[in-house]
Tab-separated table of C-alpha atoms in Angstrom:
chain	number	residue	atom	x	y	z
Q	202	UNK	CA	84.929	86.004	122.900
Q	203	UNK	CA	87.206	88.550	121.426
Q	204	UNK	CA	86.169	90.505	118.646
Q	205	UNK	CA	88.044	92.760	116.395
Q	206	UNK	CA	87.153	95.228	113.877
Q	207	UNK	CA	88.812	97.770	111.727
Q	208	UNK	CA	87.741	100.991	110.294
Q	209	UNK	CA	87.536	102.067	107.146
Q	210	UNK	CA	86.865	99.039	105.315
Q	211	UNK	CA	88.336	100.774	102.237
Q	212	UNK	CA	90.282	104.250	101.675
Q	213	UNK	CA	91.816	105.636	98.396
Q	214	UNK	CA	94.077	108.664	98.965
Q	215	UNK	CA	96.479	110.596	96.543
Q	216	UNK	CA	99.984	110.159	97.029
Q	217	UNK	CA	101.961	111.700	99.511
Q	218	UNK	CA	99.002	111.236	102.154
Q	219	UNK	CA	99.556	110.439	105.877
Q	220	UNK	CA	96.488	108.307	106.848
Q	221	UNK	CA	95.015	106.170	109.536
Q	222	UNK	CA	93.656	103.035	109.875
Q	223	UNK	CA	91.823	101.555	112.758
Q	224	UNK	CA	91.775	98.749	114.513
Q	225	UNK	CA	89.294	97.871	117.364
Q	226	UNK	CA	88.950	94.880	120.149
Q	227	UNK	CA	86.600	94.081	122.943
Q	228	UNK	CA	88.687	91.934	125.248
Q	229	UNK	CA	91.910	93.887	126.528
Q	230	UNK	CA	93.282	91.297	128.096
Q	231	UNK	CA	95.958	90.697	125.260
Q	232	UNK	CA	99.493	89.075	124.893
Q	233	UNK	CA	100.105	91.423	121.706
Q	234	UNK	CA	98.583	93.110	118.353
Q	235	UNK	CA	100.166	92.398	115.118
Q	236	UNK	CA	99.568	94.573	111.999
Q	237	UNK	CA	99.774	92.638	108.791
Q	238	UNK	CA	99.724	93.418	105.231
Q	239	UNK	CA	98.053	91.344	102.472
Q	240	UNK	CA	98.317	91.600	98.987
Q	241	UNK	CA	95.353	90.390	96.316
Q	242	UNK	CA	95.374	86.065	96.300
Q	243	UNK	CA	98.499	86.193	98.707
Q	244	UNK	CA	99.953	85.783	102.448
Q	245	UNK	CA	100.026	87.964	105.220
Q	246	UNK	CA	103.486	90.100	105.909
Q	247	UNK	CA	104.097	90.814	109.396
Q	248	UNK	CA	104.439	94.733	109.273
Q	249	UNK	CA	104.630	95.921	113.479
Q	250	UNK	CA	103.930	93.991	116.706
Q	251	UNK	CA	103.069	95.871	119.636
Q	252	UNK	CA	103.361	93.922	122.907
Q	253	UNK	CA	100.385	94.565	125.503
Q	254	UNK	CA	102.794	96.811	127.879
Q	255	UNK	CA	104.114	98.883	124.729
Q	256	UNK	CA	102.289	101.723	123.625
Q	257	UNK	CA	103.493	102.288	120.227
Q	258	UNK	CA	106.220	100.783	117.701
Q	259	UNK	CA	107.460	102.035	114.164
Q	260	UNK	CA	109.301	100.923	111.186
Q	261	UNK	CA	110.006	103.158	108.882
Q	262	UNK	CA	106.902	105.397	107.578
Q	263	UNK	CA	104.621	102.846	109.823
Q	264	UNK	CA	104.057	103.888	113.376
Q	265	UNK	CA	101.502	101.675	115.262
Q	266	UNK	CA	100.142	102.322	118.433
Q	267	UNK	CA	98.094	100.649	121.126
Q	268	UNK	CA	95.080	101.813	123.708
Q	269	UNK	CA	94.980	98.515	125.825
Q	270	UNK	CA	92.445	100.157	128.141
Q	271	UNK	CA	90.173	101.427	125.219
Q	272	UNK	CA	90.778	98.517	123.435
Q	273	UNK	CA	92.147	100.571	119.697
Q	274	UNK	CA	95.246	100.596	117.953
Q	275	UNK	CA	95.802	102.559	114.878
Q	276	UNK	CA	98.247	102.426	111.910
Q	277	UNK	CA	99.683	105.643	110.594
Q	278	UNK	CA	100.907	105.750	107.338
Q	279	UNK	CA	103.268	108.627	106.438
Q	280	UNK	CA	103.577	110.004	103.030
Q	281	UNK	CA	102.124	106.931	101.483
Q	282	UNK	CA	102.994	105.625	98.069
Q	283	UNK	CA	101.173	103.535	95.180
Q	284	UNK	CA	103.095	100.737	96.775
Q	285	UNK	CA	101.620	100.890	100.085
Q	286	UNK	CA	98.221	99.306	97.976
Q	287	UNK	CA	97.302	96.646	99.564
Q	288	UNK	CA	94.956	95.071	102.555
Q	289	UNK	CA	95.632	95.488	105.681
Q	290	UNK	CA	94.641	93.678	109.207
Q	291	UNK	CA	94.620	93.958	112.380
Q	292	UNK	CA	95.467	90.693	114.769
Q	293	UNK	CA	95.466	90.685	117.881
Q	294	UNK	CA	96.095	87.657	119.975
Q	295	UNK	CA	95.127	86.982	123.329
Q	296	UNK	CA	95.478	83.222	124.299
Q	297	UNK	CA	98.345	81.914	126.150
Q	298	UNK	CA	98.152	79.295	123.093
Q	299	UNK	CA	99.099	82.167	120.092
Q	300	UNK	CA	95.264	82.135	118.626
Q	301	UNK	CA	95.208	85.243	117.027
Q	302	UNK	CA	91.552	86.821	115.919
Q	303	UNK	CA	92.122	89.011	113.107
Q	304	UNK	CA	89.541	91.830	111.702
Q	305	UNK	CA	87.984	92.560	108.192
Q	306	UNK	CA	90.751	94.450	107.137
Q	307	UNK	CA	91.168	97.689	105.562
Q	308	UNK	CA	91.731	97.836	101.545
Q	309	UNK	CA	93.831	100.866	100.863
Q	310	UNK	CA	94.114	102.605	97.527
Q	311	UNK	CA	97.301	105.197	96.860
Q	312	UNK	CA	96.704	107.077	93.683
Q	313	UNK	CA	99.630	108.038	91.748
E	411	UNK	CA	115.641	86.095	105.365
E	412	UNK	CA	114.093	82.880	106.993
E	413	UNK	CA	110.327	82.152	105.772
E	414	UNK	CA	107.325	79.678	106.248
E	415	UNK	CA	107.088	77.824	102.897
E	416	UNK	CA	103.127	76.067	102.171
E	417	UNK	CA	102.462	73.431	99.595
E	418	UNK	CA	100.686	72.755	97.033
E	419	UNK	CA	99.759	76.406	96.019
E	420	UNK	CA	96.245	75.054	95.093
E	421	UNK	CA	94.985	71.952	94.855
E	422	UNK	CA	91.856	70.910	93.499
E	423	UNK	CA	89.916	68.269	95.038
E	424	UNK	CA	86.324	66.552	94.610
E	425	UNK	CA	84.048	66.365	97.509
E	426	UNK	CA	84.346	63.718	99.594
E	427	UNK	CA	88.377	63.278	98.991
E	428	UNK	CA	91.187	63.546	101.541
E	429	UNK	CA	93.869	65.857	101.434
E	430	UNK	CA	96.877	67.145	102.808
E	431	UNK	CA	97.957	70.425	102.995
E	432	UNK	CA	101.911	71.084	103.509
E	433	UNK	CA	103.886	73.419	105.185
E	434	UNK	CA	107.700	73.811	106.120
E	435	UNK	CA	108.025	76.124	109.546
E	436	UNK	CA	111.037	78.581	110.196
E	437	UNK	CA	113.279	76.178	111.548
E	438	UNK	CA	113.353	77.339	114.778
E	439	UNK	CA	110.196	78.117	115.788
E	440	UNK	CA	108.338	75.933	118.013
E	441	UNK	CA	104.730	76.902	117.599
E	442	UNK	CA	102.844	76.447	114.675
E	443	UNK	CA	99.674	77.547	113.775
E	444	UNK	CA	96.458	76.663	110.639
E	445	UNK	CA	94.227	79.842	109.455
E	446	UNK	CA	91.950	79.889	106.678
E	447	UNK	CA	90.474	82.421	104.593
E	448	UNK	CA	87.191	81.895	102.692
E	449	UNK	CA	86.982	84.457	99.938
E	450	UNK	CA	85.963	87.627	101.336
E	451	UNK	CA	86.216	86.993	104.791
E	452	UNK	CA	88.160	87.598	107.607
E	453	UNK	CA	91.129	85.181	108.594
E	454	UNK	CA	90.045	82.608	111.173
E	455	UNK	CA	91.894	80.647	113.180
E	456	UNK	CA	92.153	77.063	113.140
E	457	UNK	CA	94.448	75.318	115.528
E	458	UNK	CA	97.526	75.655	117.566
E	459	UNK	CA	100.256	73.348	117.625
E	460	UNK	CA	102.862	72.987	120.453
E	461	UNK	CA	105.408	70.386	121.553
E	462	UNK	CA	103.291	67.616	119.226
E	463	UNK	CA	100.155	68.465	120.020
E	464	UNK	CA	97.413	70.739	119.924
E	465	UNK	CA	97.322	73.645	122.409
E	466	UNK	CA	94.010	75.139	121.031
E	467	UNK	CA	91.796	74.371	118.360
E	468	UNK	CA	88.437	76.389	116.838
E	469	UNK	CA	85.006	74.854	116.344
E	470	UNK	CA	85.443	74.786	112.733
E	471	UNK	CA	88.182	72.288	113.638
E	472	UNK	CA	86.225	69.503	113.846
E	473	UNK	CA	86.917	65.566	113.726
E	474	UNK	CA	87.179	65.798	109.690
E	475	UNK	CA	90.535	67.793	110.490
E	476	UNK	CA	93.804	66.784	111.826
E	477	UNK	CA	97.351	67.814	112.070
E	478	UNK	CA	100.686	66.316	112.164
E	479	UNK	CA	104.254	66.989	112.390
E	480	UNK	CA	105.463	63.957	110.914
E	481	UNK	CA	109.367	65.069	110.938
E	482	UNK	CA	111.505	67.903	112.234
E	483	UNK	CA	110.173	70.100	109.839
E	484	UNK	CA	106.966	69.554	108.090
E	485	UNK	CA	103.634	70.448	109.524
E	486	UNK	CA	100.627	68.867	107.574
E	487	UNK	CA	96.802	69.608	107.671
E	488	UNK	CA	94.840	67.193	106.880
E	489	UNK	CA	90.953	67.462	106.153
E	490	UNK	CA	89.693	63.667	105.680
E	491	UNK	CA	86.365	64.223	103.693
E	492	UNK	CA	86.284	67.500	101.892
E	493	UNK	CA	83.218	69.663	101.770
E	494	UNK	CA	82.040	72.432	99.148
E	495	UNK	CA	82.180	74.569	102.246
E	496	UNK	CA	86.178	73.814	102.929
E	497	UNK	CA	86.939	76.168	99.795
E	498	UNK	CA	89.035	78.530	101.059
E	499	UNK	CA	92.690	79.864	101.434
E	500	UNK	CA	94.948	77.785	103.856
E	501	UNK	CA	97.633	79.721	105.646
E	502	UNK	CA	100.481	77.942	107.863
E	503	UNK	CA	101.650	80.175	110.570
E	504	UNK	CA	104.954	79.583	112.822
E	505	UNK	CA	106.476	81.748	115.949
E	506	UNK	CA	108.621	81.366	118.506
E	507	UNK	CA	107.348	82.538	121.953
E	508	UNK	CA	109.659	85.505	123.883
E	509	UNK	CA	108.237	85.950	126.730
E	510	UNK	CA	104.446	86.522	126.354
E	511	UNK	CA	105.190	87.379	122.857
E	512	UNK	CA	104.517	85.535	119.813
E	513	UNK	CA	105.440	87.109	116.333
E	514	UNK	CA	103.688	85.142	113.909
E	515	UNK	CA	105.133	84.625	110.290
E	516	UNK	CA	103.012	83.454	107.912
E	517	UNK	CA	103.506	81.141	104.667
E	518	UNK	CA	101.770	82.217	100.838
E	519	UNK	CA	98.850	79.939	101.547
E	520	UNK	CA	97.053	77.432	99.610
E	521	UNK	CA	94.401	78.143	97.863
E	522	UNK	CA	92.015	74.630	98.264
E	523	UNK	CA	89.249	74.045	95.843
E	524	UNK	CA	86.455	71.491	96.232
E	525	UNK	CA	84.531	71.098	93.587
């Protein structure tokens, strides 16, 4: 049974930060990971897939990138901004049927 | 930019009453997907829906829950008897699948409330 979880559970940086968040899974047999945002009482936003032969994809200030062997993918965050507030999580999906199994999430805090 | 729309945005229901949860897929997607979210937990899975009918389901998806895709474009959830316990945020999901890849768009959820 795959199992995911992500490290911190919370962070609060200053502006202008570059941080990481962490994402770990047991089972590395996977199809892809998706990195989602989540803002208080609302959806998810897809931010970055990775497929499971990729090793790392970015948009914009967001770089992801994925270990299949070790079974970790991080999230780097350059220069962050109050905006980038929010919860993120890790999904990563590994059924030929799209379950995904997400993890706790990581609350991030940018301080003006 | 295409997105997966959910209604109601809550709903409040007693225990013991059915109801239906709505969503409307990105049109051409042909998987579609139920996740919940009870308050301060992690999003679970639910089911997965594929070519009218279920490809995978959880073990909280038991016989009190059902889906549907009564048209081309809705995609329903429906929990028969409601229980305290079936609080939670409802989230509609759609992709299409590329390969071995599906990219999973979510809707804004609905936020279900049995009291």
């Amino acid at each position: 049974k795959q199992e995911v979880t992500q490290i911190p559970a919370a962070l609060s940086v200053p502006e202008g930060e570059n941080l990481v968040l962490n994402c770990s899974f047991t089972d590395s047999a996977i199809y892809n990971l998706q990195w989602f945002r989540q803002d208080p009482g609302k959806g998810l936003t897809s931010l970055l897939l990775i497929q499971s032969s990729q090793r790392e994809q970015t948009s914009g200030r967001l770089n992801a990138s994925l270990d299949k062997s070790s079974g970790r993918s991080t999230l780097y965050i350059a220069a962050s901004q109050p905006g980038d507030s929010a919860t993120y999580l890790c999904a990563v999906l590994n059924t030929n049927a799209g379950k995904s199994t997400f993890g706790d999430g990581t609350t991030l805090t940018v301080k003006p | 930019e295409p997105e997966v729309t959910q209604t109601p945005s809550h709903q409040v229901t007693q225990m013991g009453q059915e109801v239906i949860l709505r969503c409307v897929p990105i049109s051409n997607h042909l998987y579609f997907y139920w996740y919940r979210q009870i308050l301060g937990q992690k999003v679970e899975f639910l089911v997965s829906f594929y070519n009218n009918e279920i490809s995978e389901k959880s073990e909280i998806f038991d016989d009190q829950f059902s889906v549907e895709r009564p048209d081309g474009s809705n995609f329903t959830l429906k929990i028969r008897s409601t229980k305290l316990e079936d609080s939670a945020m409802y989230f509609c999901a759609s992709s299409l699948r590329i390969g071995l890849i599906y990219e999973q768009y979510f809707g804004p959820g609905t936020r279900l409330t049995v009291t």
